[in-house]
């Protein structure tokens, strides 16, 4: 049974992960970007700085809508320590877009965040979904 499930999953991935959506919905890519707020050698990114970034960088890139959620991120550092930091999760639903298109649209926002707040990376997740409005 596991072999069949794995084969079906691989087939779906090879076909671009397309999903047959129920009536009243459409296929979309959901992009999630995780923005850590710790900044080396200064205070963490403030709420005012986040709102300014949202206004001048994110909103022009995604004028049709988005959601931003408070989060607490955690990972294991190279030396084995567990590191936690406040973060923001940006969720963007892009009807009709594939993951490559979503990534291309999100990349300038990620790069702007890294440059503005001296971040090494922004974690991103792309998944297919059926959405209805």
PDB file of N, CA, C and O in Angstrom, residues 8-81:
ATOM      1  N   UNK A   8       1.681   7.289  -6.461  1.00  0.00           N
ATOM      2  CA  UNK A   8       0.681   8.316  -6.751  1.00  0.00           C
ATOM      3  C   UNK A   8       1.215   9.706  -6.435  1.00  0.00           C
ATOM      4  O   UNK A   8       0.984  10.648  -7.184  1.00  0.00           O
ATOM      5  N   UNK A   9       1.928   9.833  -5.309  1.00  0.00           N
ATOM      6  CA  UNK A   9       2.504  11.116  -4.934  1.00  0.00           C
ATOM      7  C   UNK A   9       3.525  11.566  -5.966  1.00  0.00           C
ATOM      8  O   UNK A   9       3.527  12.717  -6.395  1.00  0.00           O
ATOM      9  N   UNK A  10       4.398  10.650  -6.393  1.00  0.00           N
ATOM     10  CA  UNK A  10       5.390  11.005  -7.402  1.00  0.00           C
ATOM     11  C   UNK A  10       4.727  11.392  -8.716  1.00  0.00           C
ATOM     12  O   UNK A  10       5.161  12.314  -9.394  1.00  0.00           O
ATOM     13  N   UNK A  11       3.669  10.701  -9.093  1.00  0.00           N
ATOM     14  CA  UNK A  11       2.940  11.039 -10.311  1.00  0.00           C
ATOM     15  C   UNK A  11       2.352  12.441 -10.210  1.00  0.00           C
ATOM     16  O   UNK A  11       2.444  13.237 -11.139  1.00  0.00           O
ATOM     17  N   UNK A  12       1.775  12.770  -9.060  1.00  0.00           N
ATOM     18  CA  UNK A  12       1.203  14.110  -8.878  1.00  0.00           C
ATOM     19  C   UNK A  12       2.287  15.171  -8.950  1.00  0.00           C
ATOM     20  O   UNK A  12       2.100  16.217  -9.564  1.00  0.00           O
ATOM     21  N   UNK A  13       3.446  14.898  -8.337  1.00  0.00           N
ATOM     22  CA  UNK A  13       4.533  15.872  -8.370  1.00  0.00           C
ATOM     23  C   UNK A  13       5.061  16.038  -9.788  1.00  0.00           C
ATOM     24  O   UNK A  13       5.340  17.139 -10.228  1.00  0.00           O
ATOM     25  N   UNK A  14       5.190  14.922 -10.520  1.00  0.00           N
ATOM     26  CA  UNK A  14       5.689  14.995 -11.889  1.00  0.00           C
ATOM     27  C   UNK A  14       4.729  15.759 -12.782  1.00  0.00           C
ATOM     28  O   UNK A  14       5.131  16.416 -13.729  1.00  0.00           O
ATOM     29  N   UNK A  15       3.447  15.714 -12.458  1.00  0.00           N
ATOM     30  CA  UNK A  15       2.451  16.424 -13.264  1.00  0.00           C
ATOM     31  C   UNK A  15       2.321  17.868 -12.842  1.00  0.00           C
ATOM     32  O   UNK A  15       1.403  18.561 -13.247  1.00  0.00           O
ATOM     33  N   UNK A  16       3.218  18.341 -11.988  1.00  0.00           N
ATOM     34  CA  UNK A  16       3.184  19.735 -11.563  1.00  0.00           C
ATOM     35  C   UNK A  16       2.338  19.950 -10.324  1.00  0.00           C
ATOM     36  O   UNK A  16       2.079  21.071  -9.939  1.00  0.00           O
ATOM     37  N   UNK A  17       1.906  18.855  -9.680  1.00  0.00           N
ATOM     38  CA  UNK A  17       1.134  18.980  -8.455  1.00  0.00           C
ATOM     39  C   UNK A  17      -0.250  19.543  -8.681  1.00  0.00           C
ATOM     40  O   UNK A  17      -0.882  20.048  -7.776  1.00  0.00           O
ATOM     41  N   UNK A  18      -0.748  19.489  -9.917  1.00  0.00           N
ATOM     42  CA  UNK A  18      -2.068  20.039 -10.229  1.00  0.00           C
ATOM     43  C   UNK A  18      -3.140  19.269  -9.474  1.00  0.00           C
ATOM     44  O   UNK A  18      -3.072  18.062  -9.328  1.00  0.00           O
ATOM     45  N   UNK A  19      -4.124  19.977  -8.995  1.00  0.00           N
ATOM     46  CA  UNK A  19      -5.200  19.385  -8.232  1.00  0.00           C
ATOM     47  C   UNK A  19      -6.519  19.684  -8.918  1.00  0.00           C
ATOM     48  O   UNK A  19      -6.740  20.795  -9.371  1.00  0.00           O
ATOM     49  N   UNK A  20      -7.382  18.651  -8.988  1.00  0.00           N
ATOM     50  CA  UNK A  20      -8.737  18.887  -9.484  1.00  0.00           C
ATOM     51  C   UNK A  20      -9.510  19.553  -8.359  1.00  0.00           C
ATOM     52  O   UNK A  20      -9.680  18.979  -7.290  1.00  0.00           O
ATOM     53  N   UNK A  21      -9.934  20.765  -8.577  1.00  0.00           N
ATOM     54  CA  UNK A  21     -10.595  21.527  -7.518  1.00  0.00           C
ATOM     55  C   UNK A  21     -12.106  21.346  -7.562  1.00  0.00           C
ATOM     56  O   UNK A  21     -12.689  21.232  -8.641  1.00  0.00           O
ATOM     57  N   UNK A  22     -12.752  21.367  -6.396  1.00  0.00           N
ATOM     58  CA  UNK A  22     -14.212  21.271  -6.352  1.00  0.00           C
ATOM     59  C   UNK A  22     -14.871  22.495  -7.001  1.00  0.00           C
ATOM     60  O   UNK A  22     -14.254  23.560  -7.119  1.00  0.00           O
ATOM     61  N   UNK A  23     -16.108  22.327  -7.380  1.00  0.00           N
ATOM     62  CA  UNK A  23     -16.866  23.430  -7.983  1.00  0.00           C
ATOM     63  C   UNK A  23     -16.828  24.653  -7.078  1.00  0.00           C
ATOM     64  O   UNK A  23     -16.891  24.539  -5.853  1.00  0.00           O
ATOM     65  N   UNK A  24     -16.681  25.801  -7.675  1.00  0.00           N
ATOM     66  CA  UNK A  24     -16.665  27.053  -6.922  1.00  0.00           C
ATOM     67  C   UNK A  24     -15.294  27.432  -6.401  1.00  0.00           C
ATOM     68  O   UNK A  24     -15.148  28.441  -5.725  1.00  0.00           O
ATOM     69  N   UNK A  25     -14.282  26.611  -6.693  1.00  0.00           N
ATOM     70  CA  UNK A  25     -12.919  26.932  -6.281  1.00  0.00           C
ATOM     71  C   UNK A  25     -12.015  26.862  -7.497  1.00  0.00           C
ATOM     72  O   UNK A  25     -12.403  26.376  -8.556  1.00  0.00           O
ATOM     73  N   UNK A  26     -10.791  27.341  -7.321  1.00  0.00           N
ATOM     74  CA  UNK A  26      -9.812  27.275  -8.400  1.00  0.00           C
ATOM     75  C   UNK A  26      -8.446  26.929  -7.835  1.00  0.00           C
ATOM     76  O   UNK A  26      -8.173  27.138  -6.660  1.00  0.00           O
ATOM     77  N   UNK A  27      -7.597  26.406  -8.683  1.00  0.00           N
ATOM     78  CA  UNK A  27      -6.244  26.047  -8.291  1.00  0.00           C
ATOM     79  C   UNK A  27      -5.427  27.315  -8.025  1.00  0.00           C
ATOM     80  O   UNK A  27      -5.562  28.309  -8.731  1.00  0.00           O
ATOM     81  N   UNK A  28      -4.603  27.253  -7.005  1.00  0.00           N
ATOM     82  CA  UNK A  28      -3.752  28.387  -6.650  1.00  0.00           C
ATOM     83  C   UNK A  28      -2.485  27.874  -5.981  1.00  0.00           C
ATOM     84  O   UNK A  28      -2.432  26.751  -5.492  1.00  0.00           O
ATOM     85  N   UNK A  29      -1.477  28.712  -5.985  1.00  0.00           N
ATOM     86  CA  UNK A  29      -0.288  28.441  -5.186  1.00  0.00           C
ATOM     87  C   UNK A  29      -0.361  29.322  -3.955  1.00  0.00           C
ATOM     88  O   UNK A  29      -0.639  30.521  -4.055  1.00  0.00           O
ATOM     89  N   UNK A  30      -0.148  28.708  -2.806  1.00  0.00           N
ATOM     90  CA  UNK A  30      -0.078  29.447  -1.550  1.00  0.00           C
ATOM     91  C   UNK A  30       1.406  29.573  -1.212  1.00  0.00           C
ATOM     92  O   UNK A  30       2.122  28.579  -1.136  1.00  0.00           O
ATOM     93  N   UNK A  31       1.855  30.805  -1.052  1.00  0.00           N
ATOM     94  CA  UNK A  31       3.239  31.072  -0.685  1.00  0.00           C
ATOM     95  C   UNK A  31       3.271  31.576   0.748  1.00  0.00           C
ATOM     96  O   UNK A  31       2.500  32.469   1.109  1.00  0.00           O
ATOM     97  N   UNK A  32       4.131  30.977   1.544  1.00  0.00           N
ATOM     98  CA  UNK A  32       4.340  31.420   2.925  1.00  0.00           C
ATOM     99  C   UNK A  32       5.803  31.820   3.074  1.00  0.00           C
ATOM    100  O   UNK A  32       6.690  31.056   2.699  1.00  0.00           O
ATOM    101  N   UNK A  33       6.046  33.000   3.581  1.00  0.00           N
ATOM    102  CA  UNK A  33       7.409  33.469   3.811  1.00  0.00           C
ATOM    103  C   UNK A  33       7.553  33.799   5.295  1.00  0.00           C
ATOM    104  O   UNK A  33       6.705  34.488   5.868  1.00  0.00           O
ATOM    105  N   UNK A  34       8.621  33.296   5.891  1.00  0.00           N
ATOM    106  CA  UNK A  34       8.866  33.452   7.329  1.00  0.00           C
ATOM    107  C   UNK A  34      10.007  34.446   7.528  1.00  0.00           C
ATOM    108  O   UNK A  34      11.149  34.164   7.175  1.00  0.00           O
ATOM    109  N   UNK A  35       9.669  35.604   8.081  1.00  0.00           N
ATOM    110  CA  UNK A  35      10.618  36.700   8.267  1.00  0.00           C
ATOM    111  C   UNK A  35      11.036  36.784   9.729  1.00  0.00           C
ATOM    112  O   UNK A  35      10.258  37.232  10.577  1.00  0.00           O
ATOM    113  N   UNK A  36      12.255  36.361  10.038  1.00  0.00           N
ATOM    114  CA  UNK A  36      12.779  36.488  11.397  1.00  0.00           C
ATOM    115  C   UNK A  36      13.032  37.943  11.729  1.00  0.00           C
ATOM    116  O   UNK A  36      13.448  38.726  10.869  1.00  0.00           O
ATOM    117  N   UNK A  37      12.796  38.308  12.996  1.00  0.00           N
ATOM    118  CA  UNK A  37      12.907  39.716  13.380  1.00  0.00           C
ATOM    119  C   UNK A  37      14.165  40.044  14.178  1.00  0.00           C
ATOM    120  O   UNK A  37      14.422  41.211  14.465  1.00  0.00           O
ATOM    121  N   UNK A  38      14.979  39.039  14.531  1.00  0.00           N
ATOM    122  CA  UNK A  38      16.245  39.331  15.205  1.00  0.00           C
ATOM    123  C   UNK A  38      17.219  39.922  14.202  1.00  0.00           C
ATOM    124  O   UNK A  38      17.309  39.454  13.073  1.00  0.00           O
ATOM    125  N   UNK A  39      17.943  40.946  14.633  1.00  0.00           N
ATOM    126  CA  UNK A  39      18.932  41.587  13.778  1.00  0.00           C
ATOM    127  C   UNK A  39      20.240  41.652  14.560  1.00  0.00           C
ATOM    128  O   UNK A  39      20.261  42.085  15.714  1.00  0.00           O
ATOM    129  N   UNK A  40      21.310  41.238  13.929  1.00  0.00           N
ATOM    130  CA  UNK A  40      22.625  41.242  14.564  1.00  0.00           C
ATOM    131  C   UNK A  40      23.047  42.668  14.928  1.00  0.00           C
ATOM    132  O   UNK A  40      22.875  43.598  14.138  1.00  0.00           O
ATOM    133  N   UNK A  41      23.528  42.842  16.143  1.00  0.00           N
ATOM    134  CA  UNK A  41      24.094  44.113  16.613  1.00  0.00           C
ATOM    135  C   UNK A  41      23.097  45.264  16.725  1.00  0.00           C
ATOM    136  O   UNK A  41      23.476  46.436  16.620  1.00  0.00           O
ATOM    137  N   UNK A  42      21.827  44.934  16.909  1.00  0.00           N
ATOM    138  CA  UNK A  42      20.818  45.973  17.155  1.00  0.00           C
ATOM    139  C   UNK A  42      19.560  45.318  17.711  1.00  0.00           C
ATOM    140  O   UNK A  42      19.444  44.105  17.766  1.00  0.00           O
ATOM    141  N   UNK A  43      18.592  46.147  18.091  1.00  0.00           N
ATOM    142  CA  UNK A  43      17.317  45.625  18.579  1.00  0.00           C
ATOM    143  C   UNK A  43      16.596  44.885  17.452  1.00  0.00           C
ATOM    144  O   UNK A  43      16.840  45.150  16.272  1.00  0.00           O
ATOM    145  N   UNK A  44      15.672  43.984  17.810  1.00  0.00           N
ATOM    146  CA  UNK A  44      14.887  43.290  16.782  1.00  0.00           C
ATOM    147  C   UNK A  44      14.071  44.277  15.943  1.00  0.00           C
ATOM    148  O   UNK A  44      13.821  45.419  16.344  1.00  0.00           O
ATOM    149  N   UNK A  45      13.637  43.814  14.772  1.00  0.00           N
ATOM    150  CA  UNK A  45      12.791  44.613  13.895  1.00  0.00           C
ATOM    151  C   UNK A  45      11.525  44.982  14.665  1.00  0.00           C
ATOM    152  O   UNK A  45      10.834  44.115  15.206  1.00  0.00           O
ATOM    153  N   UNK A  46      11.249  46.260  14.753  1.00  0.00           N
ATOM    154  CA  UNK A  46      10.092  46.745  15.510  1.00  0.00           C
ATOM    155  C   UNK A  46       8.807  46.565  14.702  1.00  0.00           C
ATOM    156  O   UNK A  46       8.841  46.353  13.481  1.00  0.00           O
ATOM    157  N   UNK A  47       7.702  46.726  15.385  1.00  0.00           N
ATOM    158  CA  UNK A  47       6.409  46.669  14.703  1.00  0.00           C
ATOM    159  C   UNK A  47       6.299  47.800  13.677  1.00  0.00           C
ATOM    160  O   UNK A  47       5.771  47.597  12.576  1.00  0.00           O
ATOM    161  N   UNK A  48       6.814  48.980  14.012  1.00  0.00           N
ATOM    162  CA  UNK A  48       6.774  50.110  13.070  1.00  0.00           C
ATOM    163  C   UNK A  48       7.615  49.806  11.823  1.00  0.00           C
ATOM    164  O   UNK A  48       7.202  50.126  10.701  1.00  0.00           O
ATOM    165  N   UNK A  49       8.779  49.194  12.011  1.00  0.00           N
ATOM    166  CA  UNK A  49       9.620  48.831  10.865  1.00  0.00           C
ATOM    167  C   UNK A  49       8.929  47.770   9.998  1.00  0.00           C
ATOM    168  O   UNK A  49       8.992  47.830   8.767  1.00  0.00           O
ATOM    169  N   UNK A  50       8.276  46.798  10.650  1.00  0.00           N
ATOM    170  CA  UNK A  50       7.541  45.779   9.897  1.00  0.00           C
ATOM    171  C   UNK A  50       6.426  46.424   9.075  1.00  0.00           C
ATOM    172  O   UNK A  50       6.262  46.143   7.903  1.00  0.00           O
ATOM    173  N   UNK A  51       5.662  47.318   9.705  1.00  0.00           N
ATOM    174  CA  UNK A  51       4.552  47.969   8.992  1.00  0.00           C
ATOM    175  C   UNK A  51       5.057  48.803   7.816  1.00  0.00           C
ATOM    176  O   UNK A  51       4.430  48.839   6.756  1.00  0.00           O
ATOM    177  N   UNK A  52       6.191  49.456   7.985  1.00  0.00           N
ATOM    178  CA  UNK A  52       6.766  50.223   6.881  1.00  0.00           C
ATOM    179  C   UNK A  52       7.187  49.293   5.741  1.00  0.00           C
ATOM    180  O   UNK A  52       6.929  49.579   4.562  1.00  0.00           O
ATOM    181  N   UNK A  53       7.805  48.161   6.077  1.00  0.00           N
ATOM    182  CA  UNK A  53       8.199  47.174   5.067  1.00  0.00           C
ATOM    183  C   UNK A  53       6.970  46.614   4.353  1.00  0.00           C
ATOM    184  O   UNK A  53       6.950  46.492   3.127  1.00  0.00           O
ATOM    185  N   UNK A  54       5.939  46.320   5.117  1.00  0.00           N
ATOM    186  CA  UNK A  54       4.689  45.819   4.552  1.00  0.00           C
ATOM    187  C   UNK A  54       4.107  46.838   3.571  1.00  0.00           C
ATOM    188  O   UNK A  54       3.697  46.497   2.463  1.00  0.00           O
ATOM    189  N   UNK A  55       4.126  48.100   3.967  1.00  0.00           N
ATOM    190  CA  UNK A  55       3.541  49.169   3.155  1.00  0.00           C
ATOM    191  C   UNK A  55       4.342  49.475   1.897  1.00  0.00           C
ATOM    192  O   UNK A  55       3.783  49.583   0.805  1.00  0.00           O
ATOM    193  N   UNK A  56       5.668  49.601   2.045  1.00  0.00           N
ATOM    194  CA  UNK A  56       6.453  50.070   0.893  1.00  0.00           C
ATOM    195  C   UNK A  56       7.034  48.961   0.020  1.00  0.00           C
ATOM    196  O   UNK A  56       7.434  49.212  -1.108  1.00  0.00           O
ATOM    197  N   UNK A  57       7.063  47.722   0.515  1.00  0.00           N
ATOM    198  CA  UNK A  57       7.664  46.639  -0.263  1.00  0.00           C
ATOM    199  C   UNK A  57       6.677  45.519  -0.570  1.00  0.00           C
ATOM    200  O   UNK A  57       6.531  45.109  -1.724  1.00  0.00           O
ATOM    201  N   UNK A  58       5.996  45.014   0.452  1.00  0.00           N
ATOM    202  CA  UNK A  58       5.134  43.843   0.264  1.00  0.00           C
ATOM    203  C   UNK A  58       3.840  44.198  -0.474  1.00  0.00           C
ATOM    204  O   UNK A  58       3.476  43.544  -1.453  1.00  0.00           O
ATOM    205  N   UNK A  59       3.151  45.224  -0.016  1.00  0.00           N
ATOM    206  CA  UNK A  59       1.861  45.580  -0.620  1.00  0.00           C
ATOM    207  C   UNK A  59       1.978  45.916  -2.105  1.00  0.00           C
ATOM    208  O   UNK A  59       1.160  45.445  -2.898  1.00  0.00           O
ATOM    209  N   UNK A  60       2.979  46.682  -2.542  1.00  0.00           N
ATOM    210  CA  UNK A  60       3.102  46.919  -3.988  1.00  0.00           C
ATOM    211  C   UNK A  60       3.357  45.624  -4.782  1.00  0.00           C
ATOM    212  O   UNK A  60       2.947  45.520  -5.934  1.00  0.00           O
ATOM    213  N   UNK A  61       4.003  44.650  -4.165  1.00  0.00           N
ATOM    214  CA  UNK A  61       4.281  43.387  -4.846  1.00  0.00           C
ATOM    215  C   UNK A  61       3.049  42.489  -4.923  1.00  0.00           C
ATOM    216  O   UNK A  61       2.911  41.691  -5.851  1.00  0.00           O
ATOM    217  N   UNK A  62       2.150  42.626  -3.938  1.00  0.00           N
ATOM    218  CA  UNK A  62       0.954  41.790  -3.862  1.00  0.00           C
ATOM    219  C   UNK A  62      -0.272  42.643  -3.544  1.00  0.00           C
ATOM    220  O   UNK A  62      -0.883  42.515  -2.485  1.00  0.00           O
ATOM    221  N   UNK A  63      -0.652  43.535  -4.467  1.00  0.00           N
ATOM    222  CA  UNK A  63      -1.737  44.470  -4.184  1.00  0.00           C
ATOM    223  C   UNK A  63      -3.115  43.817  -4.068  1.00  0.00           C
ATOM    224  O   UNK A  63      -4.028  44.417  -3.503  1.00  0.00           O
ATOM    225  N   UNK A  64      -3.263  42.582  -4.565  1.00  0.00           N
ATOM    226  CA  UNK A  64      -4.572  41.931  -4.515  1.00  0.00           C
ATOM    227  C   UNK A  64      -4.904  41.363  -3.139  1.00  0.00           C
ATOM    228  O   UNK A  64      -6.049  40.998  -2.894  1.00  0.00           O
ATOM    229  N   UNK A  65      -3.923  41.277  -2.254  1.00  0.00           N
ATOM    230  CA  UNK A  65      -4.207  40.818  -0.901  1.00  0.00           C
ATOM    231  C   UNK A  65      -3.156  39.882  -0.348  1.00  0.00           C
ATOM    232  O   UNK A  65      -2.417  39.237  -1.091  1.00  0.00           O
ATOM    233  N   UNK A  66      -3.107  39.825   0.973  1.00  0.00           N
ATOM    234  CA  UNK A  66      -2.151  39.001   1.694  1.00  0.00           C
ATOM    235  C   UNK A  66      -2.573  38.944   3.152  1.00  0.00           C
ATOM    236  O   UNK A  66      -3.458  39.690   3.578  1.00  0.00           O
ATOM    237  N   UNK A  67      -1.940  38.074   3.893  1.00  0.00           N
ATOM    238  CA  UNK A  67      -2.124  38.027   5.344  1.00  0.00           C
ATOM    239  C   UNK A  67      -0.755  38.011   5.996  1.00  0.00           C
ATOM    240  O   UNK A  67       0.188  37.412   5.462  1.00  0.00           O
ATOM    241  N   UNK A  68      -0.631  38.647   7.129  1.00  0.00           N
ATOM    242  CA  UNK A  68       0.599  38.619   7.917  1.00  0.00           C
ATOM    243  C   UNK A  68       0.230  38.159   9.323  1.00  0.00           C
ATOM    244  O   UNK A  68      -0.721  38.672   9.915  1.00  0.00           O
ATOM    245  N   UNK A  69       0.986  37.186   9.824  1.00  0.00           N
ATOM    246  CA  UNK A  69       0.674  36.547  11.089  1.00  0.00           C
ATOM    247  C   UNK A  69       1.888  36.599  12.008  1.00  0.00           C
ATOM    248  O   UNK A  69       3.017  36.386  11.565  1.00  0.00           O
ATOM    249  N   UNK A  70       1.655  36.868  13.280  1.00  0.00           N
ATOM    250  CA  UNK A  70       2.720  36.817  14.287  1.00  0.00           C
ATOM    251  C   UNK A  70       3.141  35.372  14.487  1.00  0.00           C
ATOM    252  O   UNK A  70       2.307  34.462  14.457  1.00  0.00           O
ATOM    253  N   UNK A  71       4.422  35.153  14.721  1.00  0.00           N
ATOM    254  CA  UNK A  71       4.914  33.800  14.919  1.00  0.00           C
ATOM    255  C   UNK A  71       6.131  33.814  15.837  1.00  0.00           C
ATOM    256  O   UNK A  71       6.738  34.859  16.054  1.00  0.00           O
ATOM    257  N   UNK A  72       6.465  32.638  16.347  1.00  0.00           N
ATOM    258  CA  UNK A  72       7.699  32.444  17.100  1.00  0.00           C
ATOM    259  C   UNK A  72       8.450  31.327  16.410  1.00  0.00           C
ATOM    260  O   UNK A  72       7.969  30.190  16.346  1.00  0.00           O
ATOM    261  N   UNK A  73       9.591  31.657  15.832  1.00  0.00           N
ATOM    262  CA  UNK A  73      10.395  30.660  15.124  1.00  0.00           C
ATOM    263  C   UNK A  73      11.417  30.033  16.047  1.00  0.00           C
ATOM    264  O   UNK A  73      11.839  30.632  17.043  1.00  0.00           O
ATOM    265  N   UNK A  74      11.816  28.820  15.697  1.00  0.00           N
ATOM    266  CA  UNK A  74      12.804  28.107  16.503  1.00  0.00           C
ATOM    267  C   UNK A  74      13.616  27.189  15.598  1.00  0.00           C
ATOM    268  O   UNK A  74      13.075  26.575  14.686  1.00  0.00           O
ATOM    269  N   UNK A  75      14.920  27.124  15.805  1.00  0.00           N
ATOM    270  CA  UNK A  75      15.782  26.224  15.053  1.00  0.00           C
ATOM    271  C   UNK A  75      17.012  25.918  15.879  1.00  0.00           C
ATOM    272  O   UNK A  75      17.308  26.588  16.864  1.00  0.00           O
ATOM    273  N   UNK A  76      17.756  24.878  15.457  1.00  0.00           N
ATOM    274  CA  UNK A  76      18.997  24.501  16.128  1.00  0.00           C
ATOM    275  C   UNK A  76      20.156  25.198  15.417  1.00  0.00           C
ATOM    276  O   UNK A  76      20.358  25.034  14.220  1.00  0.00           O
ATOM    277  N   UNK A  77      20.933  25.950  16.185  1.00  0.00           N
ATOM    278  CA  UNK A  77      22.093  26.669  15.690  1.00  0.00           C
ATOM    279  C   UNK A  77      23.203  25.673  15.328  1.00  0.00           C
ATOM    280  O   UNK A  77      23.161  24.514  15.729  1.00  0.00           O
ATOM    281  N   UNK A  78      24.208  26.132  14.589  1.00  0.00           N
ATOM    282  CA  UNK A  78      25.343  25.266  14.218  1.00  0.00           C
ATOM    283  C   UNK A  78      26.043  24.663  15.431  1.00  0.00           C
ATOM    284  O   UNK A  78      26.566  23.574  15.355  1.00  0.00           O
ATOM    285  N   UNK A  79      26.079  25.423  16.540  1.00  0.00           N
ATOM    286  CA  UNK A  79      26.753  24.902  17.740  1.00  0.00           C
ATOM    287  C   UNK A  79      25.823  24.054  18.609  1.00  0.00           C
ATOM    288  O   UNK A  79      26.191  23.646  19.700  1.00  0.00           O
ATOM    289  N   UNK A  80      24.611  23.787  18.123  1.00  0.00           N
ATOM    290  CA  UNK A  80      23.687  22.905  18.834  1.00  0.00           C
ATOM    291  C   UNK A  80      22.681  23.595  19.735  1.00  0.00           C
ATOM    292  O   UNK A  80      21.797  22.945  20.279  1.00  0.00           O
ATOM    293  N   UNK A  81      22.818  24.911  19.906  1.00  0.00           N
ATOM    294  CA  UNK A  81      21.869  25.639  20.757  1.00  0.00           C
ATOM    295  C   UNK A  81      20.544  25.837  20.037  1.00  0.00           C
ATOM    296  O   UNK A  81      20.514  26.031  18.835  1.00  0.00           O
TER     297      UNK A  81
END
